[in-house]
Each structure stands twice: as C-alpha cells, then as structure tokens.
mmCIF file of C-alpha atoms in Angstrom:
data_model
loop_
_atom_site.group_PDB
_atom_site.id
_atom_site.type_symbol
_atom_site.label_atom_id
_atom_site.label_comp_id
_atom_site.label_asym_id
_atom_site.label_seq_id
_atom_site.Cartn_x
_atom_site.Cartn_y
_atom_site.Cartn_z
ATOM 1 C CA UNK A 10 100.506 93.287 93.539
ATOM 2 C CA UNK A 11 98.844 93.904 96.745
ATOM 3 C CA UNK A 12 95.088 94.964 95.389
ATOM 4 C CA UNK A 13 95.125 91.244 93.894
ATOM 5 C CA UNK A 14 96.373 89.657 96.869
ATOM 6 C CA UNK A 15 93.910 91.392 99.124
ATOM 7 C CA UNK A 16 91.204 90.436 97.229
ATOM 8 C CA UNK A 17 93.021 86.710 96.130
ATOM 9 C CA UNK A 18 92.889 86.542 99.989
ATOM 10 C CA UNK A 19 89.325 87.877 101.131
ATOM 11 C CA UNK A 20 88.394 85.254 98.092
ATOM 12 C CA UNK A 21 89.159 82.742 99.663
ATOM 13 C CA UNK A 22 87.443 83.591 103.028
ATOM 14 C CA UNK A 23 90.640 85.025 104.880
ATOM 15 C CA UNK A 24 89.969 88.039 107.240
ATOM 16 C CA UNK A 25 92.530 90.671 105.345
ATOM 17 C CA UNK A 26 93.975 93.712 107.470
ATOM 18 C CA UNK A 27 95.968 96.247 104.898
ATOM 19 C CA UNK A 28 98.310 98.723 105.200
ATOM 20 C CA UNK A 29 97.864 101.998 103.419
ATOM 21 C CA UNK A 30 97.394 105.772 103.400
ATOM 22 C CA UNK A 31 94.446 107.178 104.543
ATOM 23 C CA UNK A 32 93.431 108.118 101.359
ATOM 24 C CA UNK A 33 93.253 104.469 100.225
ATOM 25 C CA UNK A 34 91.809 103.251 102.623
ATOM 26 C CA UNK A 35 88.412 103.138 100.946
ATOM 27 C CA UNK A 36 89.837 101.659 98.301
ATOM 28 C CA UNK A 37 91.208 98.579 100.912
ATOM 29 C CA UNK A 38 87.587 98.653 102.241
ATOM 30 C CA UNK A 39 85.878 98.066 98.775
ATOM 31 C CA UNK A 40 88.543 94.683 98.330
ATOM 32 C CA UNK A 41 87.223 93.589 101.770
ATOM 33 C CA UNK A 42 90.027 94.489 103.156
ATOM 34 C CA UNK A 43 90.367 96.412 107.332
ATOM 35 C CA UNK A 44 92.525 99.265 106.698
ATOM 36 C CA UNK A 45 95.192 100.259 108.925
ATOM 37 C CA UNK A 46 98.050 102.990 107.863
ATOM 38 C CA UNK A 47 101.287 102.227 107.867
ATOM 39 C CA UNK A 48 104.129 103.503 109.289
ATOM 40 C CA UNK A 49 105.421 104.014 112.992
ATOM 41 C CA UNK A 50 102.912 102.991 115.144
ATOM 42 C CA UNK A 51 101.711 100.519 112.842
ATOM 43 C CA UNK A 52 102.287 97.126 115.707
ATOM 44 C CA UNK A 53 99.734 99.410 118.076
ATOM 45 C CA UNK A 54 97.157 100.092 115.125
ATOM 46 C CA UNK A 55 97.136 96.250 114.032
ATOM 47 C CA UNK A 56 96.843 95.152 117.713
ATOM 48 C CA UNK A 57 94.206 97.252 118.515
ATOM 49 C CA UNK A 58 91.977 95.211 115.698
ATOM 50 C CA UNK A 59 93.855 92.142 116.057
ATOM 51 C CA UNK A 60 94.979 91.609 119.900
ATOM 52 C CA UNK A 61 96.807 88.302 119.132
ATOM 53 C CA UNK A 62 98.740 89.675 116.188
ATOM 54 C CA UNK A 63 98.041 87.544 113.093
ATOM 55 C CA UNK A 64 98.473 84.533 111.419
ATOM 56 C CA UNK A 65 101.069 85.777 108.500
ATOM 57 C CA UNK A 66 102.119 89.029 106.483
ATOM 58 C CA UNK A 67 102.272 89.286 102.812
ATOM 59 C CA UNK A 68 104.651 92.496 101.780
ATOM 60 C CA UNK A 69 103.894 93.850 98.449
ATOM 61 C CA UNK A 70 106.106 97.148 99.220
ATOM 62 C CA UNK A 71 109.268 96.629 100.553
ATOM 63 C CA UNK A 72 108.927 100.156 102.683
ATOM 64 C CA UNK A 73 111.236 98.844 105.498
ATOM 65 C CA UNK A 74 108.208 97.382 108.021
ATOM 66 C CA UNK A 75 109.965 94.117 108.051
ATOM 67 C CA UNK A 76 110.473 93.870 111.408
ATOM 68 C CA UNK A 77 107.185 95.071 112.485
ATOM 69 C CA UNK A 78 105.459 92.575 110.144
ATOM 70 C CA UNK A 79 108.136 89.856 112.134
ATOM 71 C CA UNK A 80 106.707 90.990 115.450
ATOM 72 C CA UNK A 81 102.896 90.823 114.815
ATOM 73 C CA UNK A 82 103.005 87.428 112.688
ATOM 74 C CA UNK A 83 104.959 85.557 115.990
ATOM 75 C CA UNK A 84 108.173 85.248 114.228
ATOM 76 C CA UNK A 85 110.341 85.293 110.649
ATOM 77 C CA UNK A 86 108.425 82.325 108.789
ATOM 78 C CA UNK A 87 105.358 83.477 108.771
ATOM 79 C CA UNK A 88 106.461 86.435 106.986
ATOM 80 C CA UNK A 89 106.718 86.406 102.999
ATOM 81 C CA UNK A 90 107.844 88.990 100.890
ATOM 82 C CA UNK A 91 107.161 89.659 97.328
ATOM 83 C CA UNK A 92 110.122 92.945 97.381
ATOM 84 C CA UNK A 93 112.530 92.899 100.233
ATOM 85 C CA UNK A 94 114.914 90.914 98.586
ATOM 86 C CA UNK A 95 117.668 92.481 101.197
ATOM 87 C CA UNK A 96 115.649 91.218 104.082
ATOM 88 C CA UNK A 97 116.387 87.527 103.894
ATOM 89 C CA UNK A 98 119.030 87.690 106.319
ATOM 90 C CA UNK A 99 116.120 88.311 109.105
ATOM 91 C CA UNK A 100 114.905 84.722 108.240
ATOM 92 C CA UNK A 101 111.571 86.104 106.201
ATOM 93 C CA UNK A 102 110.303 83.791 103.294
ATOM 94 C CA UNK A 103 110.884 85.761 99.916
ATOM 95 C CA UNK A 104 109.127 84.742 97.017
ATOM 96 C CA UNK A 105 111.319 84.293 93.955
ATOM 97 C CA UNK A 106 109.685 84.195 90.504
ATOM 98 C CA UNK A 107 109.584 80.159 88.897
ATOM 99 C CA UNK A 108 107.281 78.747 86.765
ATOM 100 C CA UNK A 109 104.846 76.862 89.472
ATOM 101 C CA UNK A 110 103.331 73.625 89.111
ATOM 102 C CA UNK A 111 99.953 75.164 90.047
ATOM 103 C CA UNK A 112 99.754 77.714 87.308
ATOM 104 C CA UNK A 113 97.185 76.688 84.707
ATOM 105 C CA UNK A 114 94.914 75.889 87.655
ATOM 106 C CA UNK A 115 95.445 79.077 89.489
ATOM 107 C CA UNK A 116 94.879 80.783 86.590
ATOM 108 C CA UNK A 117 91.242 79.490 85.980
ATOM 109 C CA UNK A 118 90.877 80.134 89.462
ATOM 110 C CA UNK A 119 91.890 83.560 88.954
ATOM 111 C CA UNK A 120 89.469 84.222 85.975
ATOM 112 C CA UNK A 121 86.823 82.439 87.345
ATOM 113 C CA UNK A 122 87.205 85.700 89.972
ATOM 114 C CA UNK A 123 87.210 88.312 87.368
ATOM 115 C CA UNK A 124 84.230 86.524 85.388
ATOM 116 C CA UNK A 125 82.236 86.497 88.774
ATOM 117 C CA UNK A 126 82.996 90.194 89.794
ATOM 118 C CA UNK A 127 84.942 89.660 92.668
ATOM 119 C CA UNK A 128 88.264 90.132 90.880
ATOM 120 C CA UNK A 129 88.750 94.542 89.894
ATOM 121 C CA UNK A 130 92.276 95.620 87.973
ATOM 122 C CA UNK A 131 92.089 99.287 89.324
ATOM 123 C CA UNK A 132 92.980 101.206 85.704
ATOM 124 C CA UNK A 133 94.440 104.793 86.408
ATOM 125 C CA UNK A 134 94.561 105.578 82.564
ATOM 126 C CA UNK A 135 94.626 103.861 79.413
ATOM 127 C CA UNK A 136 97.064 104.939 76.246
ATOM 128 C CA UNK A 137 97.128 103.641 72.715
ATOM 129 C CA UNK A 138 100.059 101.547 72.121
ATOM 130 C CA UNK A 139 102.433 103.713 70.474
ATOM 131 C CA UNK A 140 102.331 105.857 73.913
ATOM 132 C CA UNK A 141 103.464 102.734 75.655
ATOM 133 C CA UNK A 142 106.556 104.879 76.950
ATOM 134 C CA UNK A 143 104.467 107.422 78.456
ATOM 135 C CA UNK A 144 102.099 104.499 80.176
ATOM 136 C CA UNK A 145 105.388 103.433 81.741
ATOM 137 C CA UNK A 146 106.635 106.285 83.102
ATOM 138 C CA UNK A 147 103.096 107.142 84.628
ATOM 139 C CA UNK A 148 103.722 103.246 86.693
ATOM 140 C CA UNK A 149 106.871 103.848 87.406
ATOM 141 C CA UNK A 150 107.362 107.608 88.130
ATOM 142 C CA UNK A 151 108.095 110.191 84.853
ATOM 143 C CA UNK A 152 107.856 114.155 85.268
ATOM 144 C CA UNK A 153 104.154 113.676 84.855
ATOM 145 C CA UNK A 154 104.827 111.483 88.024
ATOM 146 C CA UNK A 155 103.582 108.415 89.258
ATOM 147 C CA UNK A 156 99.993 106.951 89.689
ATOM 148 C CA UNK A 157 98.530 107.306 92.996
ATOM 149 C CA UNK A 158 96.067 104.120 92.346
ATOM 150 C CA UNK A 159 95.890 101.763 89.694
ATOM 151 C CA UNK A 160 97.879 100.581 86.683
ATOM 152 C CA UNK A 161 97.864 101.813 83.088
ATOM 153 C CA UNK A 162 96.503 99.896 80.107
ATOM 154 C CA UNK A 163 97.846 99.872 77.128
ATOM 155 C CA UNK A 164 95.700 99.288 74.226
ATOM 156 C CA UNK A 165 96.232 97.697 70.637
ATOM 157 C CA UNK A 166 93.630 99.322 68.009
ATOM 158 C CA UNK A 167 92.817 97.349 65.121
ATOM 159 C CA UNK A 168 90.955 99.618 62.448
#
C-alpha cells in the first residue's frame, strides 16, 4: 500500500519523505520519494530534511511509530492510518474500507498513471494459478518466507 501512495502522492506534485530500510531506500528514491529509515531516531532524521516537521503522515505499516508520526505532523489529525486500527484512541484518523463516491473517477485517474509510466506494481514473482497458495504464503510469510519487495502475481493461462 505504501509504494502506490508514494507515488499516488509525488503524482500529484507532493514532496514525499518515506520511511524504510536502507536497503529500500533506492527503491523510495526511484517513486520520487526522500528516504529516511525508520525506527528510533526517526523525529531527528525527518527534521533534519524537514525542520518544520510536515504537513501530514500516511501509515501503511502499523510498526508502532504512531506517536512519532503525531509529533512531526503538529498533532493527531493530521495523522491517517491505513493499519493501526488500535491507535484510534490517540485521536489519529484511520481509514476504514467503504465504497467511496470518488471511485470510478479515481480509478481512471489511477490508470491514466500506469498508462503514462508513472504508476510501477513492484512484482517479486509470478505463479500460475493453481500455485495461488504458494503466491500467498510468499505475501504473507510461508517457510519459504516472505517477500522483501513487491507483490506476487498470479496468472490465469488460457491454452
């Protein structure tokens, strides 16, 4: 969820700071996104790019940086989280899944991005569809373990 809304964001002309390892932070680069890595310290690494703090936080991971992302966005409302469902007490926005008003236009919004190039689905693997089990395991963690980067595809053949 965050890859889209990093680049959803940079579409539409917003300066985008991310949070992620090191080793994705090329990745977050090639979105148009500044990297930062998360974890403690993280208030002092966004500050140091971003003296004033910024102007909201998006959470796509629910890792517990809640009330760091409350601190540099000024304050609860300007936070919204996609995960952190047990965070609402701290006054955050959390975005619950409803049909929108606004979804056959954001759609062609959204694949007018892909058609122009500025819209990637990072693909870590594809797998015909009667491996579909595997493909979901590799998402969501199996003894193979998890993906690193990018989602599987699952593919229907016709012969």
């Amino acid at each position: 969820m965050g890859t889209f809304a990093v680049q959803l964001a940079v579409a539409r002309g917003a300066r985008v700071i991310g949070t992620a390892s090191e080793r994705n932070h090329e990745q977050l680069r090639s979105f148009g996104a500044e990297p930062v890595t998360y974890g403690k310290g993280l208030v002092d690494r966004v500050r140091a790019i971003s003296p004033r703090g910024v102007d909201a936080v998006l959470d796509a991971s629910g890792r517990g940086e809640i009330p760091d992302s409350i601190e540099l966005a000024g304050g609860p409302t300007r936070v919204l989280s996609l995960v952190a469902f047990d965070a609402a007490s701290t006054g955050i926005q959390i975005h619950m899944t409803e049909p929108g008003a606004g979804g056959p236009e954001a759609l062609r919004d959204i694949l007018a991005l892909i058609e122009a190039g500025r819209l990637r689905v990072p693909i870590a693997g594809t797998y015909p569809l009667d491996e579909v089990a595997a493909a979901a395991g590799r998402c969501c963690g199996s003894s193979a373990g998890p993906l690193r980067r990018g989602r599987p595809a699952v593919l229907r053949c016709y012969e």
